[in-house]
Amino acid sequence: MTEVDRPFVRVRIAVLAVSDSRTLEDDRSGALLADRIRDSGHHLADRKILPDERDRIASQLRRWCEDPAVDAVITTGGTGLTGRDVTVEAHRDVYEKEIDAFQTMFTLVSMKKIGTSAVQSRACAGVAGGTYLFALPGSPGACKDGWEEILVHQLDYRHRPCNFVEIMPRLEENMRRK
């Protein structure tokens, strides 16, 4: 539910596709997220694609967490169970705090679409350096569901009763001097 008397707050979001086989030109999931971000009134801060290499993924996430022009990062791909699926591990290398309920919410959304196959996804989310980090599966359908059913609402300051945007200024309060 959104509340019209609250102003919209534009969030700066970077998108990272993780794939050994795709390029930016044929990355449908990253393109879908970029389009949804812009269509929602947010700013696409950056968009990249990297192979399924844990250290490279974690390094890119850290760079974006250190960049004051990025408020949130959405990755797509590498959340499955195969040997090359290392996005979740890379995310967890970076997290200061994990948003445990994100995985639960994503599973509930996915179950409506793909039934018990939702158990194979390891979608996750966390916070590091005052930046939100979300890992979605690599399929366009999963990215669409993750955006439309969860992120579009939680990244909208007008969403009630609460949302991620309204607590953004407090994410690093532990870093302030007393």
PDB file of N, CA and C in Angstrom, residues 67-127:
ATOM      1  N   ASP A  67      30.632   3.555  -3.032  1.00  0.00           N
ATOM      2  CA  ASP A  67      30.288   4.646  -3.951  1.00  0.00           C
ATOM      3  C   ASP A  67      29.068   5.406  -3.410  1.00  0.00           C
ATOM      4  N   PRO A  68      29.221   6.685  -3.076  1.00  0.00           N
ATOM      5  CA  PRO A  68      28.081   7.441  -2.548  1.00  0.00           C
ATOM      6  C   PRO A  68      26.965   7.660  -3.574  1.00  0.00           C
ATOM      7  N   ALA A  69      27.206   7.317  -4.830  1.00  0.00           N
ATOM      8  CA  ALA A  69      26.188   7.463  -5.869  1.00  0.00           C
ATOM      9  C   ALA A  69      25.340   6.197  -6.029  1.00  0.00           C
ATOM     10  N   VAL A  70      25.539   5.198  -5.160  1.00  0.00           N
ATOM     11  CA  VAL A  70      24.774   3.945  -5.220  1.00  0.00           C
ATOM     12  C   VAL A  70      24.131   3.696  -3.858  1.00  0.00           C
ATOM     13  N   ASP A  71      22.802   3.559  -3.858  1.00  0.00           N
ATOM     14  CA  ASP A  71      22.048   3.267  -2.633  1.00  0.00           C
ATOM     15  C   ASP A  71      21.712   1.792  -2.492  1.00  0.00           C
ATOM     16  N   ALA A  72      21.573   1.115  -3.625  1.00  0.00           N
ATOM     17  CA  ALA A  72      21.168  -0.294  -3.623  1.00  0.00           C
ATOM     18  C   ALA A  72      21.757  -0.993  -4.839  1.00  0.00           C
ATOM     19  N   VAL A  73      21.961  -2.294  -4.704  1.00  0.00           N
ATOM     20  CA  VAL A  73      22.480  -3.122  -5.790  1.00  0.00           C
ATOM     21  C   VAL A  73      21.565  -4.333  -5.921  1.00  0.00           C
ATOM     22  N   ILE A  74      21.224  -4.657  -7.157  1.00  0.00           N
ATOM     23  CA  ILE A  74      20.477  -5.881  -7.430  1.00  0.00           C
ATOM     24  C   ILE A  74      21.332  -6.731  -8.350  1.00  0.00           C
ATOM     25  N   THR A  75      21.637  -7.960  -7.913  1.00  0.00           N
ATOM     26  CA  THR A  75      22.329  -8.889  -8.788  1.00  0.00           C
ATOM     27  C   THR A  75      21.321  -9.902  -9.298  1.00  0.00           C
ATOM     28  N   THR A  76      21.609 -10.444 -10.463  1.00  0.00           N
ATOM     29  CA  THR A  76      20.766 -11.473 -11.052  1.00  0.00           C
ATOM     30  C   THR A  76      21.666 -12.591 -11.557  1.00  0.00           C
ATOM     31  N   GLY A  77      21.342 -13.814 -11.163  1.00  0.00           N
ATOM     32  CA  GLY A  77      22.125 -14.964 -11.596  1.00  0.00           C
ATOM     33  C   GLY A  77      23.032 -15.487 -10.499  1.00  0.00           C
ATOM     34  N   GLY A  78      23.370 -16.766 -10.595  1.00  0.00           N
ATOM     35  CA  GLY A  78      24.308 -17.383  -9.673  1.00  0.00           C
ATOM     36  C   GLY A  78      23.747 -17.723  -8.312  1.00  0.00           C
ATOM     37  N   THR A  79      22.414 -17.827  -8.209  1.00  0.00           N
ATOM     38  CA  THR A  79      21.798 -18.135  -6.910  1.00  0.00           C
ATOM     39  C   THR A  79      21.325 -19.585  -6.811  1.00  0.00           C
ATOM     40  N   GLY A  80      21.658 -20.386  -7.792  1.00  0.00           N
ATOM     41  CA  GLY A  80      21.201 -21.778  -7.797  1.00  0.00           C
ATOM     42  C   GLY A  80      22.101 -22.693  -6.991  1.00  0.00           C
ATOM     43  N   LEU A  81      22.066 -23.969  -7.328  1.00  0.00           N
ATOM     44  CA  LEU A  81      22.758 -24.990  -6.546  1.00  0.00           C
ATOM     45  C   LEU A  81      23.974 -25.589  -7.237  1.00  0.00           C
ATOM     46  N   THR A  82      24.251 -25.194  -8.475  1.00  0.00           N
ATOM     47  CA  THR A  82      25.360 -25.818  -9.188  1.00  0.00           C
ATOM     48  C   THR A  82      26.705 -25.291  -8.693  1.00  0.00           C
ATOM     49  N   GLY A  83      27.753 -25.948  -9.095  1.00  0.00           N
ATOM     50  CA  GLY A  83      29.093 -25.596  -8.653  1.00  0.00           C
ATOM     51  C   GLY A  83      29.514 -24.183  -9.003  1.00  0.00           C
ATOM     52  N   ARG A  84      29.031 -23.653 -10.115  1.00  0.00           N
ATOM     53  CA  ARG A  84      29.413 -22.297 -10.534  1.00  0.00           C
ATOM     54  C   ARG A  84      28.535 -21.217  -9.892  1.00  0.00           C
ATOM     55  N   ASP A  85      27.487 -21.574  -9.205  1.00  0.00           N
ATOM     56  CA  ASP A  85      26.590 -20.598  -8.571  1.00  0.00           C
ATOM     57  C   ASP A  85      27.204 -20.104  -7.262  1.00  0.00           C
ATOM     58  N   VAL A  86      27.865 -18.945  -7.327  1.00  0.00           N
ATOM     59  CA  VAL A  86      28.592 -18.423  -6.162  1.00  0.00           C
ATOM     60  C   VAL A  86      28.157 -17.009  -5.773  1.00  0.00           C
ATOM     61  N   THR A  87      27.088 -16.512  -6.373  1.00  0.00           N
ATOM     62  CA  THR A  87      26.654 -15.146  -6.071  1.00  0.00           C
ATOM     63  C   THR A  87      26.257 -14.984  -4.612  1.00  0.00           C
ATOM     64  N   VAL A  88      25.556 -15.949  -4.059  1.00  0.00           N
ATOM     65  CA  VAL A  88      25.121 -15.858  -2.663  1.00  0.00           C
ATOM     66  C   VAL A  88      26.342 -15.807  -1.738  1.00  0.00           C
ATOM     67  N   GLU A  89      27.323 -16.635  -2.003  1.00  0.00           N
ATOM     68  CA  GLU A  89      28.534 -16.625  -1.183  1.00  0.00           C
ATOM     69  C   GLU A  89      29.262 -15.280  -1.302  1.00  0.00           C
ATOM     70  N   ALA A  90      29.315 -14.726  -2.508  1.00  0.00           N
ATOM     71  CA  ALA A  90      29.946 -13.413  -2.707  1.00  0.00           C
ATOM     72  C   ALA A  90      29.188 -12.331  -1.946  1.00  0.00           C
ATOM     73  N   HIS A  91      27.864 -12.376  -2.000  1.00  0.00           N
ATOM     74  CA  HIS A  91      27.066 -11.412  -1.238  1.00  0.00           C
ATOM     75  C   HIS A  91      27.384 -11.529   0.250  1.00  0.00           C
ATOM     76  N   ARG A  92      27.381 -12.742   0.755  1.00  0.00           N
ATOM     77  CA  ARG A  92      27.594 -12.940   2.191  1.00  0.00           C
ATOM     78  C   ARG A  92      29.009 -12.574   2.619  1.00  0.00           C
ATOM     79  N   ASP A  93      29.960 -12.582   1.686  1.00  0.00           N
ATOM     80  CA  ASP A  93      31.310 -12.100   1.983  1.00  0.00           C
ATOM     81  C   ASP A  93      31.290 -10.592   2.279  1.00  0.00           C
ATOM     82  N   VAL A  94      30.293  -9.911   1.744  1.00  0.00           N
ATOM     83  CA  VAL A  94      30.229  -8.449   1.837  1.00  0.00           C
ATOM     84  C   VAL A  94      29.273  -7.968   2.932  1.00  0.00           C
ATOM     85  N   TYR A  95      28.203  -8.690   3.179  1.00  0.00           N
ATOM     86  CA  TYR A  95      27.173  -8.249   4.127  1.00  0.00           C
ATOM     87  C   TYR A  95      27.724  -7.905   5.509  1.00  0.00           C
ATOM     88  N   GLU A  96      27.173  -6.834   6.061  1.00  0.00           N
ATOM     89  CA  GLU A  96      27.340  -6.550   7.483  1.00  0.00           C
ATOM     90  C   GLU A  96      26.154  -7.138   8.242  1.00  0.00           C
ATOM     91  N   LYS A  97      24.979  -7.052   7.613  1.00  0.00           N
ATOM     92  CA  LYS A  97      23.759  -7.641   8.165  1.00  0.00           C
ATOM     93  C   LYS A  97      22.987  -8.276   7.028  1.00  0.00           C
ATOM     94  N   GLU A  98      22.440  -9.450   7.292  1.00  0.00           N
ATOM     95  CA  GLU A  98      21.616 -10.118   6.293  1.00  0.00           C
ATOM     96  C   GLU A  98      20.145  -9.798   6.558  1.00  0.00           C
ATOM     97  N   ILE A  99      19.385  -9.643   5.494  1.00  0.00           N
ATOM     98  CA  ILE A  99      17.944  -9.413   5.586  1.00  0.00           C
ATOM     99  C   ILE A  99      17.292 -10.778   5.361  1.00  0.00           C
ATOM    100  N   ASP A 100      17.187 -11.562   6.413  1.00  0.00           N
ATOM    101  CA  ASP A 100      16.741 -12.956   6.318  1.00  0.00           C
ATOM    102  C   ASP A 100      15.362 -13.103   5.684  1.00  0.00           C
ATOM    103  N   ALA A 101      14.455 -12.202   6.009  1.00  0.00           N
ATOM    104  CA  ALA A 101      13.076 -12.338   5.521  1.00  0.00           C
ATOM    105  C   ALA A 101      12.966 -12.149   4.011  1.00  0.00           C
ATOM    106  N   PHE A 102      13.967 -11.555   3.370  1.00  0.00           N
ATOM    107  CA  PHE A 102      13.908 -11.393   1.915  1.00  0.00           C
ATOM    108  C   PHE A 102      13.830 -12.759   1.235  1.00  0.00           C
ATOM    109  N   GLN A 103      14.666 -13.689   1.668  1.00  0.00           N
ATOM    110  CA  GLN A 103      14.643 -15.026   1.075  1.00  0.00           C
ATOM    111  C   GLN A 103      13.287 -15.695   1.285  1.00  0.00           C
ATOM    112  N   THR A 104      12.737 -15.537   2.458  1.00  0.00           N
ATOM    113  CA  THR A 104      11.422 -16.108   2.751  1.00  0.00           C
ATOM    114  C   THR A 104      10.356 -15.497   1.846  1.00  0.00           C
ATOM    115  N   MET A 105      10.360 -14.171   1.748  1.00  0.00           N
ATOM    116  CA  MET A 105       9.384 -13.493   0.889  1.00  0.00           C
ATOM    117  C   MET A 105       9.535 -13.926  -0.563  1.00  0.00           C
ATOM    118  N   PHE A 106      10.774 -14.006  -1.037  1.00  0.00           N
ATOM    119  CA  PHE A 106      10.993 -14.410  -2.424  1.00  0.00           C
ATOM    120  C   PHE A 106      10.499 -15.834  -2.651  1.00  0.00           C
ATOM    121  N   THR A 107      10.731 -16.707  -1.697  1.00  0.00           N
ATOM    122  CA  THR A 107      10.259 -18.088  -1.825  1.00  0.00           C
ATOM    123  C   THR A 107       8.735 -18.133  -1.897  1.00  0.00           C
ATOM    124  N   LEU A 108       8.063 -17.363  -1.051  1.00  0.00           N
ATOM    125  CA  LEU A 108       6.597 -17.333  -1.071  1.00  0.00           C
ATOM    126  C   LEU A 108       6.067 -16.827  -2.411  1.00  0.00           C
ATOM    127  N   VAL A 109       6.687 -15.775  -2.932  1.00  0.00           N
ATOM    128  CA  VAL A 109       6.291 -15.232  -4.240  1.00  0.00           C
ATOM    129  C   VAL A 109       6.524 -16.282  -5.324  1.00  0.00           C
ATOM    130  N   SER A 110       7.684 -16.930  -5.287  1.00  0.00           N
ATOM    131  CA  SER A 110       8.036 -17.918  -6.310  1.00  0.00           C
ATOM    132  C   SER A 110       7.125 -19.136  -6.272  1.00  0.00           C
ATOM    133  N   MET A 111       6.734 -19.555  -5.082  1.00  0.00           N
ATOM    134  CA  MET A 111       5.877 -20.739  -4.964  1.00  0.00           C
ATOM    135  C   MET A 111       4.562 -20.553  -5.707  1.00  0.00           C
ATOM    136  N   LYS A 112       4.052 -19.329  -5.736  1.00  0.00           N
ATOM    137  CA  LYS A 112       2.808 -19.057  -6.460  1.00  0.00           C
ATOM    138  C   LYS A 112       2.976 -19.281  -7.954  1.00  0.00           C
ATOM    139  N   LYS A 113       4.204 -19.128  -8.452  1.00  0.00           N
ATOM    140  CA  LYS A 113       4.466 -19.230  -9.890  1.00  0.00           C
ATOM    141  C   LYS A 113       5.024 -20.586 -10.294  1.00  0.00           C
ATOM    142  N   ILE A 114       5.949 -21.121  -9.486  1.00  0.00           N
ATOM    143  CA  ILE A 114       6.656 -22.336  -9.904  1.00  0.00           C
ATOM    144  C   ILE A 114       6.537 -23.492  -8.908  1.00  0.00           C
ATOM    145  N   GLY A 115       5.668 -23.334  -7.926  1.00  0.00           N
ATOM    146  CA  GLY A 115       5.429 -24.415  -6.966  1.00  0.00           C
ATOM    147  C   GLY A 115       6.660 -24.774  -6.159  1.00  0.00           C
ATOM    148  N   THR A 116       6.819 -26.067  -5.927  1.00  0.00           N
ATOM    149  CA  THR A 116       7.917 -26.515  -5.069  1.00  0.00           C
ATOM    150  C   THR A 116       9.296 -26.302  -5.690  1.00  0.00           C
ATOM    151  N   SER A 117       9.378 -25.978  -6.970  1.00  0.00           N
ATOM    152  CA  SER A 117      10.680 -25.671  -7.577  1.00  0.00           C
ATOM    153  C   SER A 117      11.317 -24.438  -6.940  1.00  0.00           C
ATOM    154  N   ALA A 118      10.526 -23.637  -6.235  1.00  0.00           N
ATOM    155  CA  ALA A 118      11.048 -22.454  -5.543  1.00  0.00           C
ATOM    156  C   ALA A 118      12.113 -22.823  -4.514  1.00  0.00           C
ATOM    157  N   VAL A 119      12.102 -24.060  -4.059  1.00  0.00           N
ATOM    158  CA  VAL A 119      13.068 -24.498  -3.057  1.00  0.00           C
ATOM    159  C   VAL A 119      14.505 -24.435  -3.600  1.00  0.00           C
ATOM    160  N   GLN A 120      14.679 -24.422  -4.915  1.00  0.00           N
ATOM    161  CA  GLN A 120      16.012 -24.425  -5.513  1.00  0.00           C
ATOM    162  C   GLN A 120      16.666 -23.045  -5.563  1.00  0.00           C
ATOM    163  N   SER A 121      15.932 -21.986  -5.257  1.00  0.00           N
ATOM    164  CA  SER A 121      16.491 -20.643  -5.295  1.00  0.00           C
ATOM    165  C   SER A 121      17.119 -20.272  -3.964  1.00  0.00           C
ATOM    166  N   ARG A 122      18.234 -19.576  -4.042  1.00  0.00           N
ATOM    167  CA  ARG A 122      18.883 -19.074  -2.840  1.00  0.00           C
ATOM    168  C   ARG A 122      18.915 -17.540  -2.860  1.00  0.00           C
ATOM    169  N   ALA A 123      17.849 -16.931  -3.312  1.00  0.00           N
ATOM    170  CA  ALA A 123      17.774 -15.472  -3.306  1.00  0.00           C
ATOM    171  C   ALA A 123      18.083 -14.978  -1.898  1.00  0.00           C
ATOM    172  N   CYS A 124      18.781 -13.848  -1.805  1.00  0.00           N
ATOM    173  CA  CYS A 124      19.138 -13.334  -0.492  1.00  0.00           C
ATOM    174  C   CYS A 124      19.296 -11.817  -0.562  1.00  0.00           C
ATOM    175  N   ALA A 125      19.445 -11.208   0.609  1.00  0.00           N
ATOM    176  CA  ALA A 125      19.628  -9.757   0.674  1.00  0.00           C
ATOM    177  C   ALA A 125      20.363  -9.400   1.950  1.00  0.00           C
ATOM    178  N   GLY A 126      20.999  -8.244   1.922  1.00  0.00           N
ATOM    179  CA  GLY A 126      21.711  -7.762   3.092  1.00  0.00           C
ATOM    180  C   GLY A 126      22.057  -6.293   2.940  1.00  0.00           C
ATOM    181  N   VAL A 127      22.798  -5.812   3.915  1.00  0.00           N
ATOM    182  CA  VAL A 127      23.234  -4.414   3.945  1.00  0.00           C
ATOM    183  C   VAL A 127      24.731  -4.391   4.214  1.00  0.00           C
TER     184      VAL A 127
END
